[in-house]
Amino acid sequence: MMNPLKPSILIILGAAGDLTHRKLLPALFNLFLDKRLPEKFSILGFDRKKLEQEAFRNHLHEGVNEFSRRGKADQESWVRFSRFFKYFSLDFTEKDSYLKLSEELKIQEKTWEEEADHIFYLATAPSFIENIVNHLGEADLLHDQARTRVVIEKPFGRDLASAIHLNETLAHVLDESQVFRIDHFLGKETVQNILALRFANSLFEPLWNRTYIDNVQITVAEQIGVEHRGGYYDNAGALRDMLENHLFQLLGLIAMEPPTSFNQDEIRNKKVDVLHAIRPIPKELVAEVAVRGQYGDGNIEGQAIRSYRDEPDVAPESVTETFAALKLYIDNWRWQDVPFYLRTGKRLSTQIAEISLQFRAVPHRSFPASATELWVPNHLSIRIQPDEEIILRFQAKQPGTAFKLEPVDMRFAYRESFSKQSPEAYETLLLDIMAGDATSFVRADLEKAAWSAISPVLEFWGSTPPADFPNYPAGTWGPKASDELLERDGKQWLLRG
Ligand code: BG6
């Protein structure tokens, strides 16, 4: 099959950094092995670090060996792949660097005798974004809207005001259609499958509303701590690091109205409608609907875990939350008064990401009480990781002469139904960027709506330091207040210890 992608030059700014090493290069190498890269393709890596070509290649090779889903690279493929890239040690805060960059683009296009798409991937610390895009604009590298794209990674600001400011800076030199804001959750296979489950089946959609759904729960639980990212994380916290972006994207997909087409803006319009419909949280209600936590010493699967405040680069008296839970309502016809409970945290007991729709109780229990001791409401769970599964829980009669009900699961597991290994999120997203398809990227208005929705919580938490941190031991399901958030509504987390 001919590869339909146009000649492309991927310019990675921050090429010597962690993201390139762990995510981008392993993903690009896998695309290469799958023959999904454009026939005319080149990667220009820029960073301040002084590195010879050989040292740069070796560094990337190690990254691929360690982080590629296929494991170690075979030597022959690696050598063929490494011809695609070149490293330049340049300071991207200096104007002259962009003259060099511009020259390199021309040299490459001259060799191909063809104009190429230019993809500027900002794999740098967020503080460089504005400086880089301004330089790119000044060097006239962004004017061709059809051929030029800029990719940025979260965090997109740290509150509503800074997010608006960032968007304005981008809008100054770029058309919104050129901006690809990455939320890597949107590249995950099971997340993309939410659209298939909801809109390629007639079975679920009639039930997907306030008449049948009692509550919706979105949990992204991590066992890992902050690893080597204490410096960044201590200034961010769980609300900014995960909830405002990854969990809100899941919320958008799970709660959106059916799109009329697969047009990129149609899907994003439907998602942004959801975020715009989030009922504003009055500041005086924050303590009732939002829970924060920070892990103390604990134990995960037999291993002693030190508290967050003892992690490297974390302030010893830090009040940054490593756990956040939020109860939200979506004010529209479909979801009026259905609570959405979102939670995420680090150093929790299990590594799992799941969205569950809990159905309403049956209107009348005709069975005798002795039959329904184990009765639970139906729920549909979309498990995103570690196992990619969809599970429907319903009641069945236990085998035996007595009439007793027991909940059972109907389970679809990706790895059983499909033998093919799923691509990494970055593989899918990089291909989309090359194809210019922005469906799975965060549009400016969506970003703004997400920050607006959490602003009252950010402000309240920022102005009222927590008195009880650390308030959950590593290896548990978070602070007690997170269970109480649901218990007050007569509900429970479906995933619990
Ligand atoms: C990142 C967060 O965006 O997502 C990290 O900054 C988090 O703190 C990570 O660990 C989780 O992503 P994944 O794909 O490993 O579940």
PDB file of C-alpha atoms in Angstrom, residues 37-322:
ATOM      1  CA  LEU A  37       6.129   7.036   8.041  1.00  0.00           C
ATOM      2  CA  PRO A  38       6.049   9.188   4.902  1.00  0.00           C
ATOM      3  CA  GLU A  39       8.428   8.012   2.220  1.00  0.00           C
ATOM      4  CA  LYS A  40      10.218  11.331   2.370  1.00  0.00           C
ATOM      5  CA  PHE A  41      10.779  11.927   6.032  1.00  0.00           C
ATOM      6  CA  SER A  42      13.403  13.521   8.180  1.00  0.00           C
ATOM      7  CA  ILE A  43      13.850  14.421  11.836  1.00  0.00           C
ATOM      8  CA  LEU A  44      15.856  17.473  12.789  1.00  0.00           C
ATOM      9  CA  GLY A  45      16.671  17.479  16.481  1.00  0.00           C
ATOM     10  CA  PHE A  46      17.544  20.752  18.194  1.00  0.00           C
ATOM     11  CA  ASP A  47      18.688  21.294  21.745  1.00  0.00           C
ATOM     12  CA  ARG A  48      21.176  23.305  23.730  1.00  0.00           C
ATOM     13  CA  LYS A  49      23.183  20.307  24.824  1.00  0.00           C
ATOM     14  CA  LYS A  50      26.506  19.828  23.032  1.00  0.00           C
ATOM     15  CA  LEU A  51      26.282  16.394  21.447  1.00  0.00           C
ATOM     16  CA  GLU A  52      28.019  14.736  18.515  1.00  0.00           C
ATOM     17  CA  GLN A  53      25.764  12.969  15.984  1.00  0.00           C
ATOM     18  CA  GLU A  54      27.015   9.625  17.199  1.00  0.00           C
ATOM     19  CA  ALA A  55      26.306  10.378  20.854  1.00  0.00           C
ATOM     20  CA  PHE A  56      22.830  11.627  19.959  1.00  0.00           C
ATOM     21  CA  ARG A  57      22.061   8.460  18.003  1.00  0.00           C
ATOM     22  CA  ASN A  58      23.294   6.295  20.839  1.00  0.00           C
ATOM     23  CA  HIS A  59      21.172   8.173  23.329  1.00  0.00           C
ATOM     24  CA  LEU A  60      18.065   7.644  21.185  1.00  0.00           C
ATOM     25  CA  HIS A  61      18.977   4.036  20.560  1.00  0.00           C
ATOM     26  CA  GLU A  62      19.066   3.400  24.309  1.00  0.00           C
ATOM     27  CA  GLY A  63      15.664   5.075  24.657  1.00  0.00           C
ATOM     28  CA  VAL A  64      14.187   2.825  21.973  1.00  0.00           C
ATOM     29  CA  ASN A  65      15.706  -0.288  23.543  1.00  0.00           C
ATOM     30  CA  GLU A  66      14.286   0.599  26.913  1.00  0.00           C
ATOM     31  CA  PHE A  67      10.893   2.094  26.084  1.00  0.00           C
ATOM     32  CA  SER A  68       9.677   0.685  22.766  1.00  0.00           C
ATOM     33  CA  ARG A  69       6.667  -1.635  23.047  1.00  0.00           C
ATOM     34  CA  ARG A  70       8.549  -4.031  20.786  1.00  0.00           C
ATOM     35  CA  GLY A  71      11.538  -4.179  23.114  1.00  0.00           C
ATOM     36  CA  LYS A  72      15.090  -3.968  21.819  1.00  0.00           C
ATOM     37  CA  ALA A  73      15.619  -2.603  18.340  1.00  0.00           C
ATOM     38  CA  ASP A  74      17.117  -4.989  15.826  1.00  0.00           C
ATOM     39  CA  GLN A  75      20.405  -3.592  14.586  1.00  0.00           C
ATOM     40  CA  GLU A  76      19.690  -3.557  10.890  1.00  0.00           C
ATOM     41  CA  SER A  77      16.345  -1.711  11.251  1.00  0.00           C
ATOM     42  CA  TRP A  78      17.883   0.708  13.692  1.00  0.00           C
ATOM     43  CA  VAL A  79      20.661   1.622  11.278  1.00  0.00           C
ATOM     44  CA  ARG A  80      18.147   2.216   8.487  1.00  0.00           C
ATOM     45  CA  PHE A  81      15.950   4.307  10.781  1.00  0.00           C
ATOM     46  CA  SER A  82      18.781   6.383  12.216  1.00  0.00           C
ATOM     47  CA  ARG A  83      19.497   7.793   8.748  1.00  0.00           C
ATOM     48  CA  PHE A  84      16.365   9.888   9.176  1.00  0.00           C
ATOM     49  CA  PHE A  85      17.720  12.075  11.924  1.00  0.00           C
ATOM     50  CA  LYS A  86      20.270  14.763  12.522  1.00  0.00           C
ATOM     51  CA  TYR A  87      21.148  16.701  15.646  1.00  0.00           C
ATOM     52  CA  PHE A  88      21.989  20.402  15.999  1.00  0.00           C
ATOM     53  CA  SER A  89      23.149  21.897  19.244  1.00  0.00           C
ATOM     54  CA  LEU A  90      21.514  25.280  19.184  1.00  0.00           C
ATOM     55  CA  ASP A  91      20.043  27.570  21.768  1.00  0.00           C
ATOM     56  CA  PHE A  92      16.401  27.975  20.827  1.00  0.00           C
ATOM     57  CA  THR A  93      16.099  31.214  22.770  1.00  0.00           C
ATOM     58  CA  GLU A  94      18.413  32.857  20.207  1.00  0.00           C
ATOM     59  CA  LYS A  95      17.289  34.398  16.956  1.00  0.00           C
ATOM     60  CA  ASP A  96      20.219  33.020  14.930  1.00  0.00           C
ATOM     61  CA  SER A  97      19.240  29.453  15.704  1.00  0.00           C
ATOM     62  CA  TYR A  98      16.110  29.939  13.628  1.00  0.00           C
ATOM     63  CA  LEU A  99      18.120  31.110  10.618  1.00  0.00           C
ATOM     64  CA  LYS A 100      20.048  27.862  10.831  1.00  0.00           C
ATOM     65  CA  LEU A 101      16.825  25.922  11.181  1.00  0.00           C
ATOM     66  CA  SER A 102      15.340  27.657   8.175  1.00  0.00           C
ATOM     67  CA  GLU A 103      18.456  26.877   6.149  1.00  0.00           C
ATOM     68  CA  GLU A 104      18.320  23.195   7.104  1.00  0.00           C
ATOM     69  CA  LEU A 105      14.697  22.972   6.002  1.00  0.00           C
ATOM     70  CA  LYS A 106      15.611  24.408   2.619  1.00  0.00           C
ATOM     71  CA  ILE A 107      18.561  22.032   2.205  1.00  0.00           C
ATOM     72  CA  GLN A 108      16.336  19.044   2.912  1.00  0.00           C
ATOM     73  CA  GLU A 109      13.622  20.181   0.513  1.00  0.00           C
ATOM     74  CA  LYS A 110      16.191  20.825  -2.170  1.00  0.00           C
ATOM     75  CA  THR A 111      17.422  17.243  -1.892  1.00  0.00           C
ATOM     76  CA  TRP A 112      13.883  15.969  -2.255  1.00  0.00           C
ATOM     77  CA  GLU A 113      13.091  18.541  -4.949  1.00  0.00           C
ATOM     78  CA  GLU A 114       9.794  18.976  -3.211  1.00  0.00           C
ATOM     79  CA  GLU A 115       8.229  21.134  -0.511  1.00  0.00           C
ATOM     80  CA  ALA A 116       7.570  19.306   2.725  1.00  0.00           C
ATOM     81  CA  ASP A 117       5.235  19.731   5.671  1.00  0.00           C
ATOM     82  CA  HIS A 118       7.040  21.242   8.648  1.00  0.00           C
ATOM     83  CA  ILE A 119       6.084  19.950  12.069  1.00  0.00           C
ATOM     84  CA  PHE A 120       7.622  21.837  14.967  1.00  0.00           C
ATOM     85  CA  TYR A 121       7.407  19.635  18.037  1.00  0.00           C
ATOM     86  CA  LEU A 122       8.081  21.578  21.222  1.00  0.00           C
ATOM     87  CA  ALA A 123       9.436  18.888  23.520  1.00  0.00           C
ATOM     88  CA  THR A 124      10.786  21.531  25.867  1.00  0.00           C
ATOM     89  CA  ALA A 125       9.905  22.794  29.312  1.00  0.00           C
ATOM     90  CA  PRO A 126       6.620  24.754  29.073  1.00  0.00           C
ATOM     91  CA  SER A 127       8.381  27.999  29.985  1.00  0.00           C
ATOM     92  CA  PHE A 128      10.017  28.032  26.520  1.00  0.00           C
ATOM     93  CA  ILE A 129       6.838  27.722  24.472  1.00  0.00           C
ATOM     94  CA  GLU A 130       6.104  31.412  24.050  1.00  0.00           C
ATOM     95  CA  ASN A 131       9.680  32.274  23.279  1.00  0.00           C
ATOM     96  CA  ILE A 132       9.959  29.546  20.652  1.00  0.00           C
ATOM     97  CA  VAL A 133       6.721  30.269  18.821  1.00  0.00           C
ATOM     98  CA  ASN A 134       7.540  33.965  18.754  1.00  0.00           C
ATOM     99  CA  HIS A 135      10.939  33.203  17.237  1.00  0.00           C
ATOM    100  CA  LEU A 136       9.383  30.821  14.723  1.00  0.00           C
ATOM    101  CA  GLY A 137       6.935  33.560  13.784  1.00  0.00           C
ATOM    102  CA  GLU A 138       9.657  36.194  13.453  1.00  0.00           C
ATOM    103  CA  ALA A 139      11.746  33.885  11.287  1.00  0.00           C
ATOM    104  CA  ASP A 140       8.680  33.533   9.023  1.00  0.00           C
ATOM    105  CA  LEU A 141       8.589  29.775   9.545  1.00  0.00           C
ATOM    106  CA  LEU A 142       4.868  29.563  10.326  1.00  0.00           C
ATOM    107  CA  HIS A 143       3.159  31.494   7.554  1.00  0.00           C
ATOM    108  CA  ASP A 144       2.140  28.512   5.427  1.00  0.00           C
ATOM    109  CA  GLN A 145      -0.946  27.324   7.301  1.00  0.00           C
ATOM    110  CA  ALA A 146      -1.474  24.214   5.210  1.00  0.00           C
ATOM    111  CA  ARG A 147       2.075  22.929   5.582  1.00  0.00           C
ATOM    112  CA  THR A 148       3.127  24.046   9.037  1.00  0.00           C
ATOM    113  CA  ARG A 149       2.067  22.648  12.394  1.00  0.00           C
ATOM    114  CA  VAL A 150       3.216  23.292  15.955  1.00  0.00           C
ATOM    115  CA  VAL A 151       2.863  20.608  18.595  1.00  0.00           C
ATOM    116  CA  ILE A 152       2.837  21.492  22.265  1.00  0.00           C
ATOM    117  CA  GLU A 153       2.641  19.381  25.372  1.00  0.00           C
ATOM    118  CA  LYS A 154       0.803  20.083  28.590  1.00  0.00           C
ATOM    119  CA  PRO A 155       0.709  21.925  30.940  1.00  0.00           C
ATOM    120  CA  PHE A 156      -1.019  24.595  28.859  1.00  0.00           C
ATOM    121  CA  GLY A 157      -0.759  27.280  31.515  1.00  0.00           C
ATOM    122  CA  ARG A 158      -1.335  26.752  35.225  1.00  0.00           C
ATOM    123  CA  ASP A 159      -4.688  28.481  35.602  1.00  0.00           C
ATOM    124  CA  LEU A 160      -7.340  30.163  33.497  1.00  0.00           C
ATOM    125  CA  ALA A 161      -5.478  33.468  33.124  1.00  0.00           C
ATOM    126  CA  SER A 162      -2.171  31.897  32.046  1.00  0.00           C
ATOM    127  CA  ALA A 163      -3.955  29.491  29.680  1.00  0.00           C
ATOM    128  CA  ILE A 164      -5.730  32.422  28.019  1.00  0.00           C
ATOM    129  CA  HIS A 165      -2.437  34.264  27.776  1.00  0.00           C
ATOM    130  CA  LEU A 166      -0.744  31.258  26.174  1.00  0.00           C
ATOM    131  CA  ASN A 167      -3.549  30.855  23.664  1.00  0.00           C
ATOM    132  CA  GLU A 168      -3.316  34.526  22.765  1.00  0.00           C
ATOM    133  CA  THR A 169       0.426  34.210  22.185  1.00  0.00           C
ATOM    134  CA  LEU A 170      -0.135  31.221  19.932  1.00  0.00           C
ATOM    135  CA  ALA A 171      -2.964  32.974  18.090  1.00  0.00           C
ATOM    136  CA  HIS A 172      -0.636  35.856  17.366  1.00  0.00           C
ATOM    137  CA  VAL A 173       1.575  33.789  15.062  1.00  0.00           C
ATOM    138  CA  LEU A 174      -0.520  30.710  14.291  1.00  0.00           C
ATOM    139  CA  ASP A 175      -3.955  29.829  13.067  1.00  0.00           C
ATOM    140  CA  GLU A 176      -5.726  27.515  15.543  1.00  0.00           C
ATOM    141  CA  SER A 177      -5.757  24.810  12.830  1.00  0.00           C
ATOM    142  CA  GLN A 178      -1.940  24.720  13.043  1.00  0.00           C
ATOM    143  CA  VAL A 179      -1.814  24.112  16.790  1.00  0.00           C
ATOM    144  CA  PHE A 180      -1.741  20.503  18.017  1.00  0.00           C
ATOM    145  CA  ARG A 181      -2.064  20.403  21.818  1.00  0.00           C
ATOM    146  CA  ILE A 182      -1.231  16.912  22.986  1.00  0.00           C
ATOM    147  CA  ASP A 183      -3.205  15.097  25.629  1.00  0.00           C
ATOM    148  CA  HIS A 184      -1.705  11.636  25.271  1.00  0.00           C
ATOM    149  CA  PHE A 185      -4.792   9.976  26.799  1.00  0.00           C
ATOM    150  CA  LEU A 186      -6.601  10.815  23.564  1.00  0.00           C
ATOM    151  CA  GLY A 187      -4.195   8.579  21.674  1.00  0.00           C
ATOM    152  CA  LYS A 188      -4.860   5.557  23.859  1.00  0.00           C
ATOM    153  CA  GLU A 189      -6.667   2.760  22.078  1.00  0.00           C
ATOM    154  CA  THR A 190      -9.401   2.287  24.661  1.00  0.00           C
ATOM    155  CA  VAL A 191     -10.050   5.993  24.882  1.00  0.00           C
ATOM    156  CA  GLN A 192     -10.557   6.113  21.115  1.00  0.00           C
ATOM    157  CA  ASN A 193     -12.781   3.085  21.476  1.00  0.00           C
ATOM    158  CA  ILE A 194     -15.253   5.098  23.568  1.00  0.00           C
ATOM    159  CA  LEU A 195     -16.445   6.667  20.314  1.00  0.00           C
ATOM    160  CA  ALA A 196     -16.846   3.228  18.730  1.00  0.00           C
ATOM    161  CA  LEU A 197     -18.678   1.792  21.727  1.00  0.00           C
ATOM    162  CA  ARG A 198     -21.066   4.709  21.995  1.00  0.00           C
ATOM    163  CA  PHE A 199     -21.737   5.579  18.382  1.00  0.00           C
ATOM    164  CA  ALA A 200     -21.198   2.415  16.369  1.00  0.00           C
ATOM    165  CA  ASN A 201     -23.689   0.421  18.469  1.00  0.00           C
ATOM    166  CA  SER A 202     -27.378   1.078  18.886  1.00  0.00           C
ATOM    167  CA  LEU A 203     -27.463  -0.933  22.091  1.00  0.00           C
ATOM    168  CA  PHE A 204     -26.025   1.518  24.583  1.00  0.00           C
ATOM    169  CA  GLU A 205     -27.027   4.960  23.407  1.00  0.00           C
ATOM    170  CA  PRO A 206     -30.732   4.732  24.391  1.00  0.00           C
ATOM    171  CA  LEU A 207     -29.624   3.993  27.979  1.00  0.00           C
ATOM    172  CA  TRP A 208     -26.921   6.666  28.072  1.00  0.00           C
ATOM    173  CA  ASN A 209     -28.821   9.355  29.936  1.00  0.00           C
ATOM    174  CA  ARG A 210     -30.339  10.506  33.221  1.00  0.00           C
ATOM    175  CA  THR A 211     -33.303   8.144  32.915  1.00  0.00           C
ATOM    176  CA  TYR A 212     -31.116   5.055  33.233  1.00  0.00           C
ATOM    177  CA  ILE A 213     -27.790   6.224  34.654  1.00  0.00           C
ATOM    178  CA  ASP A 214     -27.471   6.873  38.360  1.00  0.00           C
ATOM    179  CA  ASN A 215     -23.909   8.190  38.382  1.00  0.00           C
ATOM    180  CA  VAL A 216     -20.702   8.162  36.368  1.00  0.00           C
ATOM    181  CA  GLN A 217     -17.285   7.496  37.893  1.00  0.00           C
ATOM    182  CA  ILE A 218     -13.925   8.241  36.329  1.00  0.00           C
ATOM    183  CA  THR A 219     -10.881   6.920  38.160  1.00  0.00           C
ATOM    184  CA  VAL A 220      -7.269   7.219  37.078  1.00  0.00           C
ATOM    185  CA  ALA A 221      -5.272   5.614  39.868  1.00  0.00           C
ATOM    186  CA  GLU A 222      -1.504   5.364  39.738  1.00  0.00           C
ATOM    187  CA  GLN A 223       0.836   3.315  41.864  1.00  0.00           C
ATOM    188  CA  ILE A 224       3.831   5.333  40.771  1.00  0.00           C
ATOM    189  CA  GLY A 225       4.861   8.433  42.672  1.00  0.00           C
ATOM    190  CA  VAL A 226       6.409  11.545  41.200  1.00  0.00           C
ATOM    191  CA  GLU A 227       9.577   9.700  40.118  1.00  0.00           C
ATOM    192  CA  HIS A 228      12.217  12.187  38.914  1.00  0.00           C
ATOM    193  CA  ARG A 229       9.625  14.934  38.342  1.00  0.00           C
ATOM    194  CA  GLY A 230       9.281  16.295  41.881  1.00  0.00           C
ATOM    195  CA  GLY A 231      10.326  19.806  40.822  1.00  0.00           C
ATOM    196  CA  TYR A 232       7.569  20.046  38.219  1.00  0.00           C
ATOM    197  CA  TYR A 233       4.927  18.150  40.178  1.00  0.00           C
ATOM    198  CA  ASP A 234       5.311  20.108  43.385  1.00  0.00           C
ATOM    199  CA  ASN A 235       4.269  23.212  41.448  1.00  0.00           C
ATOM    200  CA  ALA A 236       1.399  21.446  39.725  1.00  0.00           C
ATOM    201  CA  GLY A 237      -0.456  18.860  41.833  1.00  0.00           C
ATOM    202  CA  ALA A 238      -3.021  16.254  40.816  1.00  0.00           C
ATOM    203  CA  LEU A 239      -5.742  18.698  39.792  1.00  0.00           C
ATOM    204  CA  ARG A 240      -3.529  20.448  37.248  1.00  0.00           C
ATOM    205  CA  ASP A 241      -1.414  17.443  36.267  1.00  0.00           C
ATOM    206  CA  MET A 242      -4.218  14.956  35.571  1.00  0.00           C
ATOM    207  CA  LEU A 243      -7.740  16.092  36.276  1.00  0.00           C
ATOM    208  CA  GLU A 244      -7.913  19.301  34.264  1.00  0.00           C
ATOM    209  CA  ASN A 245      -6.671  17.493  31.180  1.00  0.00           C
ATOM    210  CA  HIS A 246      -6.778  13.679  31.026  1.00  0.00           C
ATOM    211  CA  LEU A 247      -9.883  13.159  33.164  1.00  0.00           C
ATOM    212  CA  PHE A 248     -11.747  16.038  31.541  1.00  0.00           C
ATOM    213  CA  GLN A 249     -11.012  14.589  28.111  1.00  0.00           C
ATOM    214  CA  LEU A 250     -12.491  11.289  29.247  1.00  0.00           C
ATOM    215  CA  LEU A 251     -15.474  13.174  30.627  1.00  0.00           C
ATOM    216  CA  GLY A 252     -15.964  14.906  27.282  1.00  0.00           C
ATOM    217  CA  LEU A 253     -15.992  11.631  25.367  1.00  0.00           C
ATOM    218  CA  ILE A 254     -18.241   9.802  27.781  1.00  0.00           C
ATOM    219  CA  ALA A 255     -20.813  12.594  28.122  1.00  0.00           C
ATOM    220  CA  MET A 256     -20.875  14.165  24.636  1.00  0.00           C
ATOM    221  CA  GLU A 257     -23.853  14.135  22.272  1.00  0.00           C
ATOM    222  CA  PRO A 258     -23.585  11.956  19.155  1.00  0.00           C
ATOM    223  CA  PRO A 259     -21.503  13.710  16.503  1.00  0.00           C
ATOM    224  CA  THR A 260     -23.112  14.123  13.103  1.00  0.00           C
ATOM    225  CA  SER A 261     -19.836  13.195  11.390  1.00  0.00           C
ATOM    226  CA  PHE A 262     -16.255  12.294  12.125  1.00  0.00           C
ATOM    227  CA  ASN A 263     -15.149  15.751  11.151  1.00  0.00           C
ATOM    228  CA  GLN A 264     -12.430  16.894  13.557  1.00  0.00           C
ATOM    229  CA  ASP A 265     -14.233  20.031  14.612  1.00  0.00           C
ATOM    230  CA  GLU A 266     -17.592  18.323  14.891  1.00  0.00           C
ATOM    231  CA  ILE A 267     -16.199  15.905  17.487  1.00  0.00           C
ATOM    232  CA  ARG A 268     -14.373  18.652  19.320  1.00  0.00           C
ATOM    233  CA  ASN A 269     -17.481  20.860  19.275  1.00  0.00           C
ATOM    234  CA  LYS A 270     -19.479  18.101  20.929  1.00  0.00           C
ATOM    235  CA  LYS A 271     -16.794  17.619  23.587  1.00  0.00           C
ATOM    236  CA  VAL A 272     -16.482  21.289  24.357  1.00  0.00           C
ATOM    237  CA  ASP A 273     -20.269  21.499  24.770  1.00  0.00           C
ATOM    238  CA  VAL A 274     -19.927  19.087  27.691  1.00  0.00           C
ATOM    239  CA  LEU A 275     -17.269  21.165  29.408  1.00  0.00           C
ATOM    240  CA  HIS A 276     -19.284  24.329  28.874  1.00  0.00           C
ATOM    241  CA  ALA A 277     -22.253  22.629  30.529  1.00  0.00           C
ATOM    242  CA  ILE A 278     -20.369  21.784  33.743  1.00  0.00           C
ATOM    243  CA  ARG A 279     -22.299  23.434  36.553  1.00  0.00           C
ATOM    244  CA  PRO A 280     -20.075  26.190  37.997  1.00  0.00           C
ATOM    245  CA  ILE A 281     -18.869  25.349  41.492  1.00  0.00           C
ATOM    246  CA  PRO A 282     -19.587  28.174  43.938  1.00  0.00           C
ATOM    247  CA  LYS A 283     -16.462  28.917  45.980  1.00  0.00           C
ATOM    248  CA  GLU A 284     -18.306  28.254  49.244  1.00  0.00           C
ATOM    249  CA  LEU A 285     -19.208  24.750  48.029  1.00  0.00           C
ATOM    250  CA  VAL A 286     -15.683  23.677  47.052  1.00  0.00           C
ATOM    251  CA  ALA A 287     -15.054  21.892  50.349  1.00  0.00           C
ATOM    252  CA  GLU A 288     -18.223  19.850  49.798  1.00  0.00           C
ATOM    253  CA  VAL A 289     -17.537  18.716  46.235  1.00  0.00           C
ATOM    254  CA  ALA A 290     -13.746  18.552  46.026  1.00  0.00           C
ATOM    255  CA  VAL A 291     -11.332  16.393  47.980  1.00  0.00           C
ATOM    256  CA  ARG A 292      -7.559  16.715  48.072  1.00  0.00           C
ATOM    257  CA  GLY A 293      -4.989  14.399  49.527  1.00  0.00           C
ATOM    258  CA  GLN A 294      -1.274  13.844  49.864  1.00  0.00           C
ATOM    259  CA  TYR A 295       0.379  10.489  50.482  1.00  0.00           C
ATOM    260  CA  GLY A 296       2.397   9.712  53.537  1.00  0.00           C
ATOM    261  CA  ASP A 297       4.646   6.711  54.152  1.00  0.00           C
ATOM    262  CA  GLY A 298       3.069   3.422  53.213  1.00  0.00           C
ATOM    263  CA  ASN A 299       3.406   0.180  51.429  1.00  0.00           C
ATOM    264  CA  ILE A 300       2.618  -0.965  47.892  1.00  0.00           C
ATOM    265  CA  GLU A 301       2.680  -4.669  47.089  1.00  0.00           C
ATOM    266  CA  GLY A 302       5.061  -5.378  49.957  1.00  0.00           C
ATOM    267  CA  GLN A 303       7.406  -2.472  49.221  1.00  0.00           C
ATOM    268  CA  ALA A 304       7.882   0.336  51.692  1.00  0.00           C
ATOM    269  CA  ILE A 305       7.096   3.693  50.083  1.00  0.00           C
ATOM    270  CA  ARG A 306       8.353   7.022  51.393  1.00  0.00           C
ATOM    271  CA  SER A 307       5.978   9.929  51.811  1.00  0.00           C
ATOM    272  CA  TYR A 308       5.520  12.572  49.132  1.00  0.00           C
ATOM    273  CA  ARG A 309       7.288  15.184  51.247  1.00  0.00           C
ATOM    274  CA  ASP A 310      10.392  12.971  51.280  1.00  0.00           C
ATOM    275  CA  GLU A 311      10.563  12.704  47.487  1.00  0.00           C
ATOM    276  CA  PRO A 312      13.476  14.467  45.741  1.00  0.00           C
ATOM    277  CA  ASP A 313      12.812  18.104  44.767  1.00  0.00           C
ATOM    278  CA  VAL A 314       9.650  18.274  46.868  1.00  0.00           C
ATOM    279  CA  ALA A 315       9.367  20.890  49.608  1.00  0.00           C
ATOM    280  CA  PRO A 316       9.507  19.252  53.069  1.00  0.00           C
ATOM    281  CA  GLU A 317       6.327  21.068  54.124  1.00  0.00           C
ATOM    282  CA  SER A 318       4.695  20.802  50.707  1.00  0.00           C
ATOM    283  CA  VAL A 319       0.926  21.305  50.549  1.00  0.00           C
ATOM    284  CA  THR A 320       0.677  20.070  46.954  1.00  0.00           C
ATOM    285  CA  GLU A 321      -2.067  17.499  46.443  1.00  0.00           C
ATOM    286  CA  THR A 322      -1.159  14.090  45.045  1.00  0.00           C
TER     287      THR A 322
END
